[in-house]
Structures are given as structure tokens and as C-alpha cells.
CSV table of N, CA and C in Angstrom, one decimal:
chain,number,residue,atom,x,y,z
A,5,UNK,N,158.9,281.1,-108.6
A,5,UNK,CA,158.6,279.7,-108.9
A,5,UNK,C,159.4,278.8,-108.0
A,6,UNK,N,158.7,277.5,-107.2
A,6,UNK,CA,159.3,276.9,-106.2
A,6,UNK,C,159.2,275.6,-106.9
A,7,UNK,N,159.9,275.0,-106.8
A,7,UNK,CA,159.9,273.1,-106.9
A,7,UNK,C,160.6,272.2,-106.2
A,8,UNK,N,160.4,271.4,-105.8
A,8,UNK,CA,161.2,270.3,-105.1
A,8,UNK,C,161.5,269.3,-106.2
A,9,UNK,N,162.9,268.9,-106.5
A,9,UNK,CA,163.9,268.7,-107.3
A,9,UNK,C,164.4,267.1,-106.6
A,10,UNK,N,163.8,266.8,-105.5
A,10,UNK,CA,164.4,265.5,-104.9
A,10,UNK,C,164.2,264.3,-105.6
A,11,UNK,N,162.9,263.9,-106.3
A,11,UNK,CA,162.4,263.3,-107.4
A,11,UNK,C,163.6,262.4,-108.4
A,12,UNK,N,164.3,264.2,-109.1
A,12,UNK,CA,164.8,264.0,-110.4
A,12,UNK,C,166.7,263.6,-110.0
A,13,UNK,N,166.3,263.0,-108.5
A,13,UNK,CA,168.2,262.8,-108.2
A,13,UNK,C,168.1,261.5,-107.2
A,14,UNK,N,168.2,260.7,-108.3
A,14,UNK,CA,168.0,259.6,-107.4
A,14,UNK,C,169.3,259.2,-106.2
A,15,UNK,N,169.5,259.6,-105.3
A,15,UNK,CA,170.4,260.1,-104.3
A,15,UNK,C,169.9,259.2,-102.7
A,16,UNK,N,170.9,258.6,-102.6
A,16,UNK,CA,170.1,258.0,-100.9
A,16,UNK,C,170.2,258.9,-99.9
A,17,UNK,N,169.3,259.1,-99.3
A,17,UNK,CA,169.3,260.3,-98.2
A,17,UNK,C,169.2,261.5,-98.3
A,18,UNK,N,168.3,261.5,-99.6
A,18,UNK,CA,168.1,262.8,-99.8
A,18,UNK,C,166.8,263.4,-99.8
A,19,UNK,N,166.0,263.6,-98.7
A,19,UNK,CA,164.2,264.2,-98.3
A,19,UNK,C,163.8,264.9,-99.3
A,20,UNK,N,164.6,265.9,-99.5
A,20,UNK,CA,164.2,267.1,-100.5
A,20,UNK,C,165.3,268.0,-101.1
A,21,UNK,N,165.1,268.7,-101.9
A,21,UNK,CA,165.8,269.4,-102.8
A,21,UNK,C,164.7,270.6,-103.3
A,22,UNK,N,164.4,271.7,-102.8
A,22,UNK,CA,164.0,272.6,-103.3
A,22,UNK,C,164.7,273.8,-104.0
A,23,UNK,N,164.4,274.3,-105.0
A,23,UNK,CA,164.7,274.9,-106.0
A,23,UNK,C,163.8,276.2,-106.3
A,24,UNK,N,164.4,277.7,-106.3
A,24,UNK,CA,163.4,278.5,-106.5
A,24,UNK,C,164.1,279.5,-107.6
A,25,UNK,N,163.5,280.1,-108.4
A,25,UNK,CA,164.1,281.4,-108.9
A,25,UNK,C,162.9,282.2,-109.1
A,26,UNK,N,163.8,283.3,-109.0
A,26,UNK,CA,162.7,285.0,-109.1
A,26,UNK,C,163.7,285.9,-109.6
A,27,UNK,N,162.8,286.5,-110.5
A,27,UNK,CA,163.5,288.1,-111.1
A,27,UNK,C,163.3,288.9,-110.3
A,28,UNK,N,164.1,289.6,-110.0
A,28,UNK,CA,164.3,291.2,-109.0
A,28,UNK,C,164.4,292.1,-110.6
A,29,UNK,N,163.7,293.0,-110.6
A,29,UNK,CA,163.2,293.9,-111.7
A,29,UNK,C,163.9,294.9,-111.2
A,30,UNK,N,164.2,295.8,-112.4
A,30,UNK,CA,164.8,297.6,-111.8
A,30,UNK,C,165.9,297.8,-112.4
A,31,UNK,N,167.0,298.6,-111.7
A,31,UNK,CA,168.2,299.1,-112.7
A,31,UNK,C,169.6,297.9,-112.5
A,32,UNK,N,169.2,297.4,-111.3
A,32,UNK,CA,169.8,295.9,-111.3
A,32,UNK,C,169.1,294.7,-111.3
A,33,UNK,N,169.0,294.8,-112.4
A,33,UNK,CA,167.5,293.6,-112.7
A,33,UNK,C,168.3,292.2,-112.2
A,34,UNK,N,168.2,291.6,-111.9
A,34,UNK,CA,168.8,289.6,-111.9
A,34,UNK,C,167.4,288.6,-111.5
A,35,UNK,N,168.2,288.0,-111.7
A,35,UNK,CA,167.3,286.4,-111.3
A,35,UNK,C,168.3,285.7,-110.4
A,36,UNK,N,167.3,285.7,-109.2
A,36,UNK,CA,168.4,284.6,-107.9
A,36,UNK,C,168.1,283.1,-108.0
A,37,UNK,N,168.3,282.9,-108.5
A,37,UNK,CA,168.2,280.9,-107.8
A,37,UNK,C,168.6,280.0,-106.8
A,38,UNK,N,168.0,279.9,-105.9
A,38,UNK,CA,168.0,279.6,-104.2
A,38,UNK,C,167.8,278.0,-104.0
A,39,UNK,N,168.7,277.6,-103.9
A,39,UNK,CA,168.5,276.1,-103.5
A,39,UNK,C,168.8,275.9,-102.2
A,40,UNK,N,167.5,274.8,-101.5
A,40,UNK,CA,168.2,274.0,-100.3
A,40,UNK,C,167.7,272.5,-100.3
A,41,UNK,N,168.4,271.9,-99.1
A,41,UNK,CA,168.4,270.7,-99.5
A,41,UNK,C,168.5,270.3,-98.0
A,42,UNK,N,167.7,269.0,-97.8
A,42,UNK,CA,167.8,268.1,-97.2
A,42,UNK,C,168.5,266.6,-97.2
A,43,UNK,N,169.7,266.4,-96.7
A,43,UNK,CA,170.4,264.9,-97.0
A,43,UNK,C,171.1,264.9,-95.9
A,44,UNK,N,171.0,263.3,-95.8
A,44,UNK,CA,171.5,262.3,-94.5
A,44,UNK,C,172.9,263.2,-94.7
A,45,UNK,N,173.9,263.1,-93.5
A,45,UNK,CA,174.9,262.7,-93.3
A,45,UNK,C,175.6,262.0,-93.9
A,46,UNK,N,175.0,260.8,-93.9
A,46,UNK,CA,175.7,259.6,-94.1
A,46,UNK,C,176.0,259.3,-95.6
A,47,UNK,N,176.9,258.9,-96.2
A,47,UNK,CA,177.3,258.1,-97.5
A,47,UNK,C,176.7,257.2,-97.8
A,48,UNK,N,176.1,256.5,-99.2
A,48,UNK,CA,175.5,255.7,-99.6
A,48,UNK,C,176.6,254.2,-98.9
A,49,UNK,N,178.0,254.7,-98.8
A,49,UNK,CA,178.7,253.2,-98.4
A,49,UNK,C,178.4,252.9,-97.0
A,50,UNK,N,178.0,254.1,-96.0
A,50,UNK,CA,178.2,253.8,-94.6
A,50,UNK,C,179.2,254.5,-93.6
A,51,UNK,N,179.5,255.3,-94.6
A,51,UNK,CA,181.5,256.1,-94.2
A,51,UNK,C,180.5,257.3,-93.2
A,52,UNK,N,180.7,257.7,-92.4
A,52,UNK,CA,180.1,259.0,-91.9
A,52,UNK,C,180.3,260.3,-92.4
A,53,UNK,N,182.0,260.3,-93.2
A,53,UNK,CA,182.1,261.7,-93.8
A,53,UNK,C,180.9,261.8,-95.4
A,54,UNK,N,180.6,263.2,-95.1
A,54,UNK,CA,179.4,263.1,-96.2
A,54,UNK,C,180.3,263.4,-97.5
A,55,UNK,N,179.4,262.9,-98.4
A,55,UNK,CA,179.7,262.5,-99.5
A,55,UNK,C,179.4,264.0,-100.5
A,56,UNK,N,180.4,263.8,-101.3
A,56,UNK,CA,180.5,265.5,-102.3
A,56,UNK,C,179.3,266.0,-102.8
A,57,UNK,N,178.8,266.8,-102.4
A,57,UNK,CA,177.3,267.9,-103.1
A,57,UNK,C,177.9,268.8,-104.0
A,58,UNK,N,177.5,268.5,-105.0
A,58,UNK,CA,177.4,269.6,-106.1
A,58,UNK,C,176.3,270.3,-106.9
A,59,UNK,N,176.0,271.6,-107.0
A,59,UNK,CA,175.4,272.6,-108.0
A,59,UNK,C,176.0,272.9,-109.0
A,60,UNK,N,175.5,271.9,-110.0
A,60,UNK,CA,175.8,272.3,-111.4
A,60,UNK,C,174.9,273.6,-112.3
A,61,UNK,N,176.0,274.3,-113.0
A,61,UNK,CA,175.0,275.2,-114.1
A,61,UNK,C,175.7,274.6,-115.5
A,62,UNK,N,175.4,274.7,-116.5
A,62,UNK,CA,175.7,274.0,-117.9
A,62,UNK,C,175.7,275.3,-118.5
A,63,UNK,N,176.6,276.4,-119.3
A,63,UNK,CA,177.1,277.7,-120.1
A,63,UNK,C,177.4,277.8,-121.2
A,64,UNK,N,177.5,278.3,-122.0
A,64,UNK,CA,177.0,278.1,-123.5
A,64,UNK,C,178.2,279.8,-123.4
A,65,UNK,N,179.2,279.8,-124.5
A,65,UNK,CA,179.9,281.0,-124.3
A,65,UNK,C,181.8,280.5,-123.6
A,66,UNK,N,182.3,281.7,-123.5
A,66,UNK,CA,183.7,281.5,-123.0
A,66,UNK,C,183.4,281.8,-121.8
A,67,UNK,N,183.6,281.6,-120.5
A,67,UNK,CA,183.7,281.3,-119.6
A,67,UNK,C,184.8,281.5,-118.3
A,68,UNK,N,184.9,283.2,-117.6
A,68,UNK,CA,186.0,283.5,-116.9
A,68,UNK,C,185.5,282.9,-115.2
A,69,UNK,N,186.7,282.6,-114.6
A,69,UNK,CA,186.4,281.9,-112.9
A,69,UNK,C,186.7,282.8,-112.5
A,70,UNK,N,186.1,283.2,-111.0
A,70,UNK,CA,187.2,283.7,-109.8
A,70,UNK,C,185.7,283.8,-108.8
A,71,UNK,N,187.1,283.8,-107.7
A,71,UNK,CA,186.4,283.3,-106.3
A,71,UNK,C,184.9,283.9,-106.2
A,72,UNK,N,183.6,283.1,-106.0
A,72,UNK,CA,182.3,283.7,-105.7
A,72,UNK,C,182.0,283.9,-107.2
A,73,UNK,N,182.4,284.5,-108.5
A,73,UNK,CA,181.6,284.5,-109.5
A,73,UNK,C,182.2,284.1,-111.0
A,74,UNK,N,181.3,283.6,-111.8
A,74,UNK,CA,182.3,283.4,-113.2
A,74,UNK,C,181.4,284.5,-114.1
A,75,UNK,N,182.3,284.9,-115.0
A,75,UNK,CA,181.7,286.0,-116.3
A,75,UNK,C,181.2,284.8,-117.6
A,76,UNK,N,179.9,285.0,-117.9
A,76,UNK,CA,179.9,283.9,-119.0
A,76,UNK,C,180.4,285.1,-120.5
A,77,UNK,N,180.7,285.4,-121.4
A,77,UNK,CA,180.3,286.0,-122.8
A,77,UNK,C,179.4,284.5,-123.6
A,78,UNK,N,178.5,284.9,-124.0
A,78,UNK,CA,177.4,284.0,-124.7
A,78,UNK,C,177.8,284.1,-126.3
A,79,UNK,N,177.6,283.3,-126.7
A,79,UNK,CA,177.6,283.0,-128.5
A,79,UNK,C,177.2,283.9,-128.9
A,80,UNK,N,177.1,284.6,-130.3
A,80,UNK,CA,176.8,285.6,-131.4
A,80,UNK,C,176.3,286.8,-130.6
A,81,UNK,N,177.2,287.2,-129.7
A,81,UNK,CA,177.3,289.0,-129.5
A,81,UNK,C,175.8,289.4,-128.4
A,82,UNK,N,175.5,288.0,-127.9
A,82,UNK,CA,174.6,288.6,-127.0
A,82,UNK,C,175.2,289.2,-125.3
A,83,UNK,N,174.4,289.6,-124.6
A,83,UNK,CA,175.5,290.8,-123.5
A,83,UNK,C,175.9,289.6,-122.3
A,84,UNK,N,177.3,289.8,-122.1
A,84,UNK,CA,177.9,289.3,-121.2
A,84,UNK,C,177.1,288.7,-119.3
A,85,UNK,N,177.3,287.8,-119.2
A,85,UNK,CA,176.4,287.4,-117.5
A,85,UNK,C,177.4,287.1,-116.5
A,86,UNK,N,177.2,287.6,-115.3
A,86,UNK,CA,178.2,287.1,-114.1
A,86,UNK,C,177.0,286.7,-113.3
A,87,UNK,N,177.5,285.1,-112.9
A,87,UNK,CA,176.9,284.6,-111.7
A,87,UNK,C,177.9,284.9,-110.8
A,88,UNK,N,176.9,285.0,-109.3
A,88,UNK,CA,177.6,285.1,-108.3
A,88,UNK,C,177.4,284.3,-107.3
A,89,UNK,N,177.9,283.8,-106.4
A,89,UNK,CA,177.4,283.2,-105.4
A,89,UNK,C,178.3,283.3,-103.9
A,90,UNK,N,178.5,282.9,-102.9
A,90,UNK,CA,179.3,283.1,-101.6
A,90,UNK,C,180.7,282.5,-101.9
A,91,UNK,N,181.6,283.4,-102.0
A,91,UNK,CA,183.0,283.0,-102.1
A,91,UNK,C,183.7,281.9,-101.5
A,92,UNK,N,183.0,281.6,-100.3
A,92,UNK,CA,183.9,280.5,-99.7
A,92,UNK,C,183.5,279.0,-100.4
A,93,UNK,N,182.2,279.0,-101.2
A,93,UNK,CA,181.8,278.1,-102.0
A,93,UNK,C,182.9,277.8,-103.6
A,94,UNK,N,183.8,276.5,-102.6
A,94,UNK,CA,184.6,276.6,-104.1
A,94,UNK,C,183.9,275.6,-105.4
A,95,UNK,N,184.4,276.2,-106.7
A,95,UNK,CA,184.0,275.9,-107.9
A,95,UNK,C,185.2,276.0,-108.9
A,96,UNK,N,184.7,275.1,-109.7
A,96,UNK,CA,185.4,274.4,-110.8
A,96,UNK,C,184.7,274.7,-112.1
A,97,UNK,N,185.3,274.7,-113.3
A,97,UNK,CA,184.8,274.7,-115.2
A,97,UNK,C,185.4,273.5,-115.5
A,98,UNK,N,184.5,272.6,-115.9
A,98,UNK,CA,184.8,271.4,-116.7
A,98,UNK,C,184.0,271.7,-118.1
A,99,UNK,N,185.2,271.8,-119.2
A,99,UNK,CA,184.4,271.7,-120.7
A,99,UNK,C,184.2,271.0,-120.8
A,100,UNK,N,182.7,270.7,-121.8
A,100,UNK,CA,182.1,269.4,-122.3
A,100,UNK,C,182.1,269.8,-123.6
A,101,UNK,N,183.2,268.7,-124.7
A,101,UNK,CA,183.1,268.9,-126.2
A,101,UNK,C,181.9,268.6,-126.8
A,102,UNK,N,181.3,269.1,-127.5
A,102,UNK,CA,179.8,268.8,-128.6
A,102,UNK,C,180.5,267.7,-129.7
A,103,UNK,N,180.0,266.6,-130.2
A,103,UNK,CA,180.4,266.4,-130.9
A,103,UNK,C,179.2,265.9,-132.2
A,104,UNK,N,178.0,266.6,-131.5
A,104,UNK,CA,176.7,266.2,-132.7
A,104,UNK,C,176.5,267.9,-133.4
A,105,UNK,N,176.7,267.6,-134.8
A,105,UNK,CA,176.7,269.1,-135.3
A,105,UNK,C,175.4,269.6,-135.2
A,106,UNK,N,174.1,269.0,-134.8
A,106,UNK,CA,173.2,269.4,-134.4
A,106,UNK,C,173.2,270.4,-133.2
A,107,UNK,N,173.8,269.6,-132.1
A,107,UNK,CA,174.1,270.7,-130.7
A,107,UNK,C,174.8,271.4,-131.0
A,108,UNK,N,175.9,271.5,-132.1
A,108,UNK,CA,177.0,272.2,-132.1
A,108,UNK,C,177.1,273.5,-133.0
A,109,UNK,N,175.9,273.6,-134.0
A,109,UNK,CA,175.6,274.4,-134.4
A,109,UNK,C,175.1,275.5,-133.8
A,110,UNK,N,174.1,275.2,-132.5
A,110,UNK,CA,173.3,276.1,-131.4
A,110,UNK,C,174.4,276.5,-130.2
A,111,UNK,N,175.0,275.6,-130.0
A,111,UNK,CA,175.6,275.8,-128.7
A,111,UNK,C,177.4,276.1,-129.0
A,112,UNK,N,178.1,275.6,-130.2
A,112,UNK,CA,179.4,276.0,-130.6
A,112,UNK,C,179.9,274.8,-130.0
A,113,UNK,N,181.3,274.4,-129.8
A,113,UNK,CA,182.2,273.2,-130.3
A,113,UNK,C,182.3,272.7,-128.6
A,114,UNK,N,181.3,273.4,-128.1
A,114,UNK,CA,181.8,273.0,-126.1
A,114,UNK,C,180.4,273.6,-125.8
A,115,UNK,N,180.2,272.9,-124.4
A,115,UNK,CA,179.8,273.5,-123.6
A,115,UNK,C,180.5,273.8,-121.9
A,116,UNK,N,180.2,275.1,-121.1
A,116,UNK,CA,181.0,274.6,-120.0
A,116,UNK,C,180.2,274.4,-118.6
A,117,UNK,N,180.6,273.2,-117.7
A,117,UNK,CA,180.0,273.0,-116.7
A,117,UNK,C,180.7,273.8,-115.5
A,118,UNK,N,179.9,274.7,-114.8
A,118,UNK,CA,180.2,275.4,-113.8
A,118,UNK,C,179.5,274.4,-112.5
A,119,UNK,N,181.0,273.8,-111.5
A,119,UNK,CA,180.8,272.9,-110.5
A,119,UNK,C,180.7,273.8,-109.6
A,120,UNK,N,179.5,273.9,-108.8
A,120,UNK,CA,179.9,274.6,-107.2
A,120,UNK,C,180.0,273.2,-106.1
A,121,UNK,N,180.8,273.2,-105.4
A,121,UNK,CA,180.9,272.2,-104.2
A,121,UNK,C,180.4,272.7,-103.2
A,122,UNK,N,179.5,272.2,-102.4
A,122,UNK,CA,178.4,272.7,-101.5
A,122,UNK,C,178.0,272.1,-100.2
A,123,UNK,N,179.0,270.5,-100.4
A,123,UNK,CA,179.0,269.5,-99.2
A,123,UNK,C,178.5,270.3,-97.5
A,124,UNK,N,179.3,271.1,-97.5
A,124,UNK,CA,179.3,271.5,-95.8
A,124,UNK,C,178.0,272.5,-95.9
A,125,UNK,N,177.4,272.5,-96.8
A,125,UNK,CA,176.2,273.6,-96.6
A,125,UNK,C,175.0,273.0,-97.2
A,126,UNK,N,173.9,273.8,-96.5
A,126,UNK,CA,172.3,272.8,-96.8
A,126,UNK,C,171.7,274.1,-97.7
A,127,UNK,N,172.2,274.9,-98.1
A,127,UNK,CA,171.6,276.1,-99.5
A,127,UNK,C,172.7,276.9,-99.7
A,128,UNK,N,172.3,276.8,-100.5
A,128,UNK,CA,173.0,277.8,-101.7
A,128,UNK,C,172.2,279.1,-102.6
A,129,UNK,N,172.8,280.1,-103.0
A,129,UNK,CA,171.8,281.5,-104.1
A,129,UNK,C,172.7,281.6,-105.1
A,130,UNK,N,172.8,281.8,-106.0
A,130,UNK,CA,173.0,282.2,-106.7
A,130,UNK,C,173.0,282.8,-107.6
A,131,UNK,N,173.0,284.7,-107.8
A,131,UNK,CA,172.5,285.3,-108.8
A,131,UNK,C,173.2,285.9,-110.1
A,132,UNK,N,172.3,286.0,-110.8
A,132,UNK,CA,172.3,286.0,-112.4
A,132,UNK,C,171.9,287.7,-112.7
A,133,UNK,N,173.1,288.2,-113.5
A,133,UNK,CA,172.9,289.4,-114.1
A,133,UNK,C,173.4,289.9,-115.1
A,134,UNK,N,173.5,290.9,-116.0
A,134,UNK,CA,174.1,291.3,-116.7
A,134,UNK,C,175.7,292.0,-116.3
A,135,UNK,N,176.4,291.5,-117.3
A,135,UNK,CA,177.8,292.4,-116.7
A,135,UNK,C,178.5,293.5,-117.7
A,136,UNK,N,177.7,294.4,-117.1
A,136,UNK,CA,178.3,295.5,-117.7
A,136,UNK,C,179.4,296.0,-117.9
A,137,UNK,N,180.2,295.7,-117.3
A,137,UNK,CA,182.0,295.8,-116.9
A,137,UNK,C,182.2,294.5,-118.3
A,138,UNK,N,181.7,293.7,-118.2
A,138,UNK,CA,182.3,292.9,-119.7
A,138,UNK,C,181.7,293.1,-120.5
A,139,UNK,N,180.9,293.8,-121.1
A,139,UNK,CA,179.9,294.6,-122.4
A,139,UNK,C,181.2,294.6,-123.2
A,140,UNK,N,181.5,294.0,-124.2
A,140,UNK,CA,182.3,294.7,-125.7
A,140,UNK,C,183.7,294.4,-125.1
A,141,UNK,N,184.0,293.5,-123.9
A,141,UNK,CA,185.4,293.3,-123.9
A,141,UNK,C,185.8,292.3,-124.6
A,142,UNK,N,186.9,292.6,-125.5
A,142,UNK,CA,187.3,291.7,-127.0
A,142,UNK,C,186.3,292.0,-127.9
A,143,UNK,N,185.3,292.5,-128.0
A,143,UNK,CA,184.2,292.9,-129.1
A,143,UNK,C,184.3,293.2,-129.3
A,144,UNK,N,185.3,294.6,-129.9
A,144,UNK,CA,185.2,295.9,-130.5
A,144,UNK,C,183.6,296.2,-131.7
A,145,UNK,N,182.5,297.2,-131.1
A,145,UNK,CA,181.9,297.5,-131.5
A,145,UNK,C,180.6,296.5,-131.0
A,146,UNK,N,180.8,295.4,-130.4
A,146,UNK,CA,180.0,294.3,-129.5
A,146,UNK,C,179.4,293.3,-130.7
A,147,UNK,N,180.6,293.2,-131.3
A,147,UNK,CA,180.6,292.2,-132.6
A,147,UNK,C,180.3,290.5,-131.7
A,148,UNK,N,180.1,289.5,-132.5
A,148,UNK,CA,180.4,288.5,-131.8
A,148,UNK,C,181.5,287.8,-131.3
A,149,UNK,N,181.1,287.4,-130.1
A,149,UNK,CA,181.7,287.1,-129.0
A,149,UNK,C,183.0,285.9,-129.8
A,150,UNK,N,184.1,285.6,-129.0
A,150,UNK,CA,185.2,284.6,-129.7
A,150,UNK,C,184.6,283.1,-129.8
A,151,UNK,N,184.0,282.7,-129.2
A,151,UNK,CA,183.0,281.2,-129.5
A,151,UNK,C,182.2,281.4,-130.5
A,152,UNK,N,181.8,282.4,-130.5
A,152,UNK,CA,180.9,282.7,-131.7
A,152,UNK,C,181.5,283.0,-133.0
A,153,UNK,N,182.7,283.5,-133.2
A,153,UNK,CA,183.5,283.7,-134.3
A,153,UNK,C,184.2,282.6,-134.7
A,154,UNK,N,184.5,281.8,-134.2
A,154,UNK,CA,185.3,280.5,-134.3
A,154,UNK,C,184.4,279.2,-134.3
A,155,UNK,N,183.1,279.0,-134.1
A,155,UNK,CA,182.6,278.3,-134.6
A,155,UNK,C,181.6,279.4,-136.2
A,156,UNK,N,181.4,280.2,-136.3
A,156,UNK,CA,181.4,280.8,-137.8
A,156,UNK,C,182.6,280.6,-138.3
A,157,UNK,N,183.8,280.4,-138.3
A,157,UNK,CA,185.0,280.1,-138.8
A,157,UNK,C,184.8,278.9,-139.3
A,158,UNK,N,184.1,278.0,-138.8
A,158,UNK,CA,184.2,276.6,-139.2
A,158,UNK,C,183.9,276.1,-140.2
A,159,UNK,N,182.6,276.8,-140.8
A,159,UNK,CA,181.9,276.6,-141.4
A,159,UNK,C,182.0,277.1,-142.9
């Protein structure tokens, strides 16, 4: 599935924004999501140095960094995910607190925003898989995950 995403970002200088993902099926199953993009140079002020590009994902779960990929563990004991992407692409975790017990019931007392900074580059991939190396780490028996026990705690 392909879309152009330029639309939904009201951004000056920005032509296009295409967006694709596809499942790769088999014994390493994932889903890649392939973005590229067309944008001016130029800053909405006039400055020539370009202005900060970011790929956000929004993660539900505890949340480990390191260079090129983060480990998500997801709420109530479902199986651990590592996104990966090109290491020299640096990225940030900003928590976002829930504070409507509506979201907070589904999603637990946070959610986290995984920043990629992407300025000097016109695409980005990103793939999505299971991490089997984090299966049942801290889960003894692949109970639910610590976001998920601590928002059951609350209650």
C-alpha cells in the first residue's frame, strides 16, 4: 500500500510525502515502512539551513533505545517488536502521559513517541518485526509485560 501523506502536513515546501508499507511473509516475517519525501531546502523563515524533519512512530509498551533500533514490550503479555532503521539516523523517546482514563485504560498511563531526525535525508525504511531475543525478558513464563502490570495495579 502506497500514499502520499503531503496533504495531511501542512508544511511549506513540501511537494510530496509518500508513504508505503508491505509485509515480507516467511520465517522473518516484518512489515517495512518506506517513506520519501520531497521539500524545499529552504525554511519557512528564509534561513537556507533546512529546517528539522522528523519520523514519528507513537508505542504503546516500555520502550528500550539504541543506535538504528528500539525494542517496544507491548501491554498485557503480547510478543515483544524491534524497529529498525539506519543507524546513523539519530532518534529520541519522548513520553506522552495519558491523562483521560478512557485512553488510559487501552493504552496504560503513557504513551511513547519514537523521534527519528531525518533532516539531511529524502527517505527513510523502517522495519517492524518480532523480537525474539526479548520474548519473556522480565516475564517469567511471558506473563504480562511491566506497563501492563502496573497499570493492572492501579486499578
Amino acid at each position: 500500500m502506497t500514499l502520499d501523506l503531503a496533504a495531511a502536513y501542512p508544511v511549506a515546501g513540501l511537494r510530496s510525502w509518500r508513504r508505503s508499507a508491505r509485509l515480507e511473509r516467511g520465517p522473518d516475517a516484518r512489515v517495512v515502512v518506506s517513506d520519501a519525501w520531497d521539500l524545499d531546502d529552504r525554511r519557512d523563515d528564509g534561513r537556507d539551513d533546512p529546517a528539522t524533519t522528523t519520523v514519528r512512530f507513537l508505542l504503546a509498551g516500555d520502550v528500550s533505545l539504541t543506535p538504528g533500533s528500539a525494542v517496544v514490550v507491548p501491554l498485557d503479555g503480547a510478543p515483544p517488536l524491534r524497529l529498525t532503521w539506519p543507524p546513523d539516523v539519530p532518534a529520541a523517546l519522548v513520553d506522552r502521559p495519558l491523562d483521560d482514563p478512557v485512553l488510559s485504560e487501552v493504552w496504560g498511563d503513557r504513551l511513547t513517541r519514537l523521534d527519528l531526525t531525518v533532516t539531511a535525508r529524502a527517505d527513510l525504511q523502517v522495519a517492524i518485526a518480532r523480537d525474539v531475543d526479548a520474548e519473556g525478558a522480565g516475564r517469567p513464563g511471558g506473563g504480562p509485560s511491566p506497563a501492563a502490570a502496573r497499570r493492572k495495579s492501579d486499578h
